[in-house]
Backbone as a printed PyTorch tensor [residue, N CA C, xyz], in Angstrom:
tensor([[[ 64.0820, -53.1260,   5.8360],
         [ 65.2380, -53.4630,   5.0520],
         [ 66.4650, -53.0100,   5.8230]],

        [[ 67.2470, -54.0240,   5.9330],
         [ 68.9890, -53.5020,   6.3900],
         [ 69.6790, -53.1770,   5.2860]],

        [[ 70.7700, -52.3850,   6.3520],
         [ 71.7930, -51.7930,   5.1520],
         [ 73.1460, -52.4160,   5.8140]],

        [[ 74.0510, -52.5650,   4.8400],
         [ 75.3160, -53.6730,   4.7590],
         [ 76.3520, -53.2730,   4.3050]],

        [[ 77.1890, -53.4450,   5.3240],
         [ 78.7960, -52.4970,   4.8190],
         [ 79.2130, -53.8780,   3.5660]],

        [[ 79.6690, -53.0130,   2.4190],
         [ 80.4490, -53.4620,   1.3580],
         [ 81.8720, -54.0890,   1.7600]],

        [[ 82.3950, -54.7410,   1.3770],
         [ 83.8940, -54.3750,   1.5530],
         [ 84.7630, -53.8540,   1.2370]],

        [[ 85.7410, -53.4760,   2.0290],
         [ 86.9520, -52.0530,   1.8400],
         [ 87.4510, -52.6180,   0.8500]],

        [[ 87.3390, -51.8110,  -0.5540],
         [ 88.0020, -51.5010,  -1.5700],
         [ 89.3420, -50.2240,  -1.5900]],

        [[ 90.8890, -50.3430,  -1.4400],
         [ 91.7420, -49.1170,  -1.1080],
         [ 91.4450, -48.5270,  -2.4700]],

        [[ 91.5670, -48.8060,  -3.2910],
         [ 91.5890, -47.1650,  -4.4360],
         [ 90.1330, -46.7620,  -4.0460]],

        [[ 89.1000, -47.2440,  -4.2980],
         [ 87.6810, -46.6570,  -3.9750],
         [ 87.6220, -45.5630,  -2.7960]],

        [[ 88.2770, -46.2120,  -1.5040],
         [ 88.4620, -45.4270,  -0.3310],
         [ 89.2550, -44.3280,  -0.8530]],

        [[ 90.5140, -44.5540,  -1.3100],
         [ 91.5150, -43.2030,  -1.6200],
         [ 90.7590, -42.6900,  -2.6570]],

        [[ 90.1120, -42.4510,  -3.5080],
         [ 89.1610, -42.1330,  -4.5730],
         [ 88.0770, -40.9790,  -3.4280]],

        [[ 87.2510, -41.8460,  -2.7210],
         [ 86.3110, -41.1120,  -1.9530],
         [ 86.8260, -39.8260,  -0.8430]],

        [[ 87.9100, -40.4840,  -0.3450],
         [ 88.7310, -39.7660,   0.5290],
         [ 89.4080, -38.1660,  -0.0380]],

        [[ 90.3210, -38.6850,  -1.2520],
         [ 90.8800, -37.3800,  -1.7280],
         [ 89.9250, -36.5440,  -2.3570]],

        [[ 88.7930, -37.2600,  -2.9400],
         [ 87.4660, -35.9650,  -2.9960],
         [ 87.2680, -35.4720,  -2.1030]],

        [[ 86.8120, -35.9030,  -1.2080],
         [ 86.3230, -35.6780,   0.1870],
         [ 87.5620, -34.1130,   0.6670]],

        [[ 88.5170, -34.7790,   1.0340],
         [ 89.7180, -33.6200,   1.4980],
         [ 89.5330, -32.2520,   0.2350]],

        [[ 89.5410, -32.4190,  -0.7400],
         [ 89.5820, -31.6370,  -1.8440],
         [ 88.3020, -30.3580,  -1.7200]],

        [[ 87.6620, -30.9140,  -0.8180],
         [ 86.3150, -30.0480,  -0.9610],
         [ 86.5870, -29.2710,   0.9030]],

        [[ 87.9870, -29.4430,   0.8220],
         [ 88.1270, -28.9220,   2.4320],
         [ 87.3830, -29.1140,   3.5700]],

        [[ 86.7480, -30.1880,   3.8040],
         [ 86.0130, -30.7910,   5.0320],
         [ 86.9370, -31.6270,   6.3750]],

        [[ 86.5890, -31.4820,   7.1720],
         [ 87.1970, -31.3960,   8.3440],
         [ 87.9980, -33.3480,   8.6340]],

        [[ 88.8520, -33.6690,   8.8690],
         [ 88.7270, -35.2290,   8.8200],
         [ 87.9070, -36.2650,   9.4780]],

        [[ 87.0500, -35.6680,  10.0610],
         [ 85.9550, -36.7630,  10.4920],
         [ 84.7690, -36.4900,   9.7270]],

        [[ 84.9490, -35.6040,   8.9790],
         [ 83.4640, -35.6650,   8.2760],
         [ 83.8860, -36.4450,   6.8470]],

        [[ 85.6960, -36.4270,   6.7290],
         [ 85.6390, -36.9830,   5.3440],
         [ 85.7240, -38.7510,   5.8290]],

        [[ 85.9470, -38.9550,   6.6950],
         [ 85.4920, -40.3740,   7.1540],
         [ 84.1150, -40.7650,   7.2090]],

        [[ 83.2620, -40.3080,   7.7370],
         [ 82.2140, -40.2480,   7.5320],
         [ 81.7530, -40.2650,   5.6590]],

        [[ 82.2180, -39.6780,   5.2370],
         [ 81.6290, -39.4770,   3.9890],
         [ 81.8060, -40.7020,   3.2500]],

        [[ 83.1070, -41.0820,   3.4150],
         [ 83.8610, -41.9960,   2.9760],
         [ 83.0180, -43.5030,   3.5880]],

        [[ 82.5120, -43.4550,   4.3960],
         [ 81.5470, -44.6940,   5.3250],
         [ 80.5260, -45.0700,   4.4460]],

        [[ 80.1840, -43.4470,   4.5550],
         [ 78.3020, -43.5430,   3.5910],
         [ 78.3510, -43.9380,   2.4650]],

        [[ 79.5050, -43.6090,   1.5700],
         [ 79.0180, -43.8080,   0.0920],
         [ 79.5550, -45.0580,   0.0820]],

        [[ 79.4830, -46.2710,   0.9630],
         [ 80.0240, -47.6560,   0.7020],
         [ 78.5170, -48.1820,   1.6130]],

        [[ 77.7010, -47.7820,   1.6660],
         [ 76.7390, -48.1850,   2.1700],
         [ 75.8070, -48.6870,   1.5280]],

        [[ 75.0830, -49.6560,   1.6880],
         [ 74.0610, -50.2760,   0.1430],
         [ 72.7610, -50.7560,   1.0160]],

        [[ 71.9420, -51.2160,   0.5470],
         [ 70.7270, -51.7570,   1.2940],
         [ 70.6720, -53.0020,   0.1670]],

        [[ 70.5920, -54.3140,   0.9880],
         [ 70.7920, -55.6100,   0.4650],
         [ 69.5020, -56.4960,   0.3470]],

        [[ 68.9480, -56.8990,  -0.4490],
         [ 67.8210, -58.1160,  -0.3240],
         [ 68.0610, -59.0750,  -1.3650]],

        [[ 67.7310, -59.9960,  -0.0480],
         [ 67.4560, -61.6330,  -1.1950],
         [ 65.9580, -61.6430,  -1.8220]],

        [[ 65.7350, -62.1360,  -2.9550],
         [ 64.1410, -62.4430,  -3.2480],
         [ 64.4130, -64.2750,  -3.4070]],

        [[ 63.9450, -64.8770,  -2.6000],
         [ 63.4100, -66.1250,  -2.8980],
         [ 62.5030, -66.5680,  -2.9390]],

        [[ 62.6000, -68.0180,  -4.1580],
         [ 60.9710, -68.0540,  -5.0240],
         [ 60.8620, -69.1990,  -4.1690]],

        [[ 59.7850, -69.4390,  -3.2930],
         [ 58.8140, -69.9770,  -2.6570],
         [ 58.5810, -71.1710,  -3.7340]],

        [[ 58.9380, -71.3520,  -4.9030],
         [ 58.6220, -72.8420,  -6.0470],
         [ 59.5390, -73.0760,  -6.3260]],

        [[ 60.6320, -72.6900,  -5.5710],
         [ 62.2180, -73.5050,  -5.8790],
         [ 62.1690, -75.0270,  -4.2610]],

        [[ 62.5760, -75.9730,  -4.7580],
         [ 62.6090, -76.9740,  -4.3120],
         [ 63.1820, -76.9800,  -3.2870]],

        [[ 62.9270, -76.9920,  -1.7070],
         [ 63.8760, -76.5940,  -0.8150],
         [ 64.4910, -74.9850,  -0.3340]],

        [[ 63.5730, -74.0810,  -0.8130],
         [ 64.1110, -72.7100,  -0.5260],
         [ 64.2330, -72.5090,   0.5560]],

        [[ 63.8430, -73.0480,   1.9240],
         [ 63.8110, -73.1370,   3.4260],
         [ 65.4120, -72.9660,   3.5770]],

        [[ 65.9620, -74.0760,   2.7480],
         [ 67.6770, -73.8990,   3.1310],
         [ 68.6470, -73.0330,   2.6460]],

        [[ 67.8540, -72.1570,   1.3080],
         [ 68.6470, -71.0550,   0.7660],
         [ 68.5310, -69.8290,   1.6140]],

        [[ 66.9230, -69.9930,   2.2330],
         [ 66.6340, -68.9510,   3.7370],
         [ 67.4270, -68.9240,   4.5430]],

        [[ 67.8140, -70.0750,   5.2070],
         [ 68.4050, -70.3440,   6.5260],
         [ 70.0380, -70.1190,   6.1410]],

        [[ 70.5440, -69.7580,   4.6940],
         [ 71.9960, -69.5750,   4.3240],
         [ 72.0520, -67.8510,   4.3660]],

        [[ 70.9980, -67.0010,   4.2950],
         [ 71.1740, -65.6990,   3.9670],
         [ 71.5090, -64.8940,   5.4620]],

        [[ 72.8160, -64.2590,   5.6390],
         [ 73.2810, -63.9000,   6.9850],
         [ 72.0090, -62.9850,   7.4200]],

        [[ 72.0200, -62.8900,   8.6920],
         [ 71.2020, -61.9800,   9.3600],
         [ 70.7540, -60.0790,   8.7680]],

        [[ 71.5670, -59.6450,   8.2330],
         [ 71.6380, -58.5240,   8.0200],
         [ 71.0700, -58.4000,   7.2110]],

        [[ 71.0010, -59.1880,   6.4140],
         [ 70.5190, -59.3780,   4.8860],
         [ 68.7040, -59.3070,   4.8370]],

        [[ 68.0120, -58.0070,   3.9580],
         [ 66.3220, -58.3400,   4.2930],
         [ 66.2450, -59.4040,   3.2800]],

        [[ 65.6160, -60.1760,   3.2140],
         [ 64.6530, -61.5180,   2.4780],
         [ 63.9480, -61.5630,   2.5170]],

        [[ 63.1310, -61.3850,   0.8640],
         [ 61.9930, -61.7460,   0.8390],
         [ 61.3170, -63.0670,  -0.1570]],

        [[ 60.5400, -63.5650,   0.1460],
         [ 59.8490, -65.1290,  -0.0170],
         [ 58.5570, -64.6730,  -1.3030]],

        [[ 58.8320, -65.0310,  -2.6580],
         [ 58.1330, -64.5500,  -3.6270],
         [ 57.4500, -65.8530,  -3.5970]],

        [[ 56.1090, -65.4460,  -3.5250],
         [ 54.8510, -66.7400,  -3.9360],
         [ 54.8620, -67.1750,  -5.1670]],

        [[ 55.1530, -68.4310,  -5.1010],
         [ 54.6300, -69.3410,  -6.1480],
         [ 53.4930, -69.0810,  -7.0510]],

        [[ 52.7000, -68.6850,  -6.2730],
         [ 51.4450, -68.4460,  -7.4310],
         [ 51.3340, -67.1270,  -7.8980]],

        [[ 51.7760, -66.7300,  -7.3830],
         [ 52.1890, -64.4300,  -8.8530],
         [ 53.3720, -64.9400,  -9.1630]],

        [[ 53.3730, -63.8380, -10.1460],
         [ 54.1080, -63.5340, -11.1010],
         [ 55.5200, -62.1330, -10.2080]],

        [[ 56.6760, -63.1610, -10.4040],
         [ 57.6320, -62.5280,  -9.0090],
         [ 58.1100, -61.3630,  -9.4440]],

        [[ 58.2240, -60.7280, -10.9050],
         [ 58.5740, -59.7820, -11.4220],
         [ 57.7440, -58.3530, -10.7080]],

        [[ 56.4910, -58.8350, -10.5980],
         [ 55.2860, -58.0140, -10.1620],
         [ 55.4480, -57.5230,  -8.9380]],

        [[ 55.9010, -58.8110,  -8.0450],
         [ 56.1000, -59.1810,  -6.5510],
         [ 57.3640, -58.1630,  -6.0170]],

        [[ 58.3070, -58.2650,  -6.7710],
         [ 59.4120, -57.5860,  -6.8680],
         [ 59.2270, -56.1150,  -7.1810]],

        [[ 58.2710, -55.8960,  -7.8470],
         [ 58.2870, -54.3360,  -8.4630],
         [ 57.0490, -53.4420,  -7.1910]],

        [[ 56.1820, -54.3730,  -6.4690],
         [ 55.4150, -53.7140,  -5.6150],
         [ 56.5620, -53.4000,  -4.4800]],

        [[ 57.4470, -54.5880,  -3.9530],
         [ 57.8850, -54.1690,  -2.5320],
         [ 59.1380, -53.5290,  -2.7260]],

        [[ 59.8920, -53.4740,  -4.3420],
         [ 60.7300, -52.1840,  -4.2260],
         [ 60.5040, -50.1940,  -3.7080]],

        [[ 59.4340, -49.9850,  -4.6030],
         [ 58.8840, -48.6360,  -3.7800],
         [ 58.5820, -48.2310,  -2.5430]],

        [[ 58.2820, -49.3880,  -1.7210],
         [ 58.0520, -49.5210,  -0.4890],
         [ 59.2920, -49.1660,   0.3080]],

        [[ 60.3140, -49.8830,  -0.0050],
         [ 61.6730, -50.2270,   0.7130],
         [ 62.8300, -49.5910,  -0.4020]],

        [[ 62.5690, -48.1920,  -0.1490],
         [ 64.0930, -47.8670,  -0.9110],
         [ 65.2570, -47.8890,  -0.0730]]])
């Protein structure tokens, strides 16, 4: 699974930031801090019995993990095994 910068939100940043300073940390660690907590881990689930899912594949940017839920289970299931796997 990849992980995927969000986009820069300024109050969120000034939000993370003036915590960050507030707890007296040095300014590259409050950059840093400020990096991480905008950090997410991203997946597509596509259902393999949608008509053409090849081209909703070929639309999901590179960074992005995707995964291809079989037609024949039940995707809720499918979804709940390969979350624990991939936190």
């Amino acid at each position: 699974m990849t992980s995927t910068l969000l986009p820069s939100f300024p109050a969120v940043d000034d939000a993370l930031f003036n915590f960050a300073q507030s707890d007296g940390l040095s300014q590259a660690n409050q950059v840093n801090i400020v990096r991480n907590q905008r950090l997410t881990a991203t997946v597509v689930f596509l259902d393999a019995g949608v008509s053409d899912y090849q081209s909703l594949h070929a639309g999901v940017i590179p960074e992005v993990a995707t995964v291809i839920l079989s037609a024949n289970q039940d995707g809720i299931e499918q979804i709940s095994a390969f979350l624990p796997q991939n936190p």
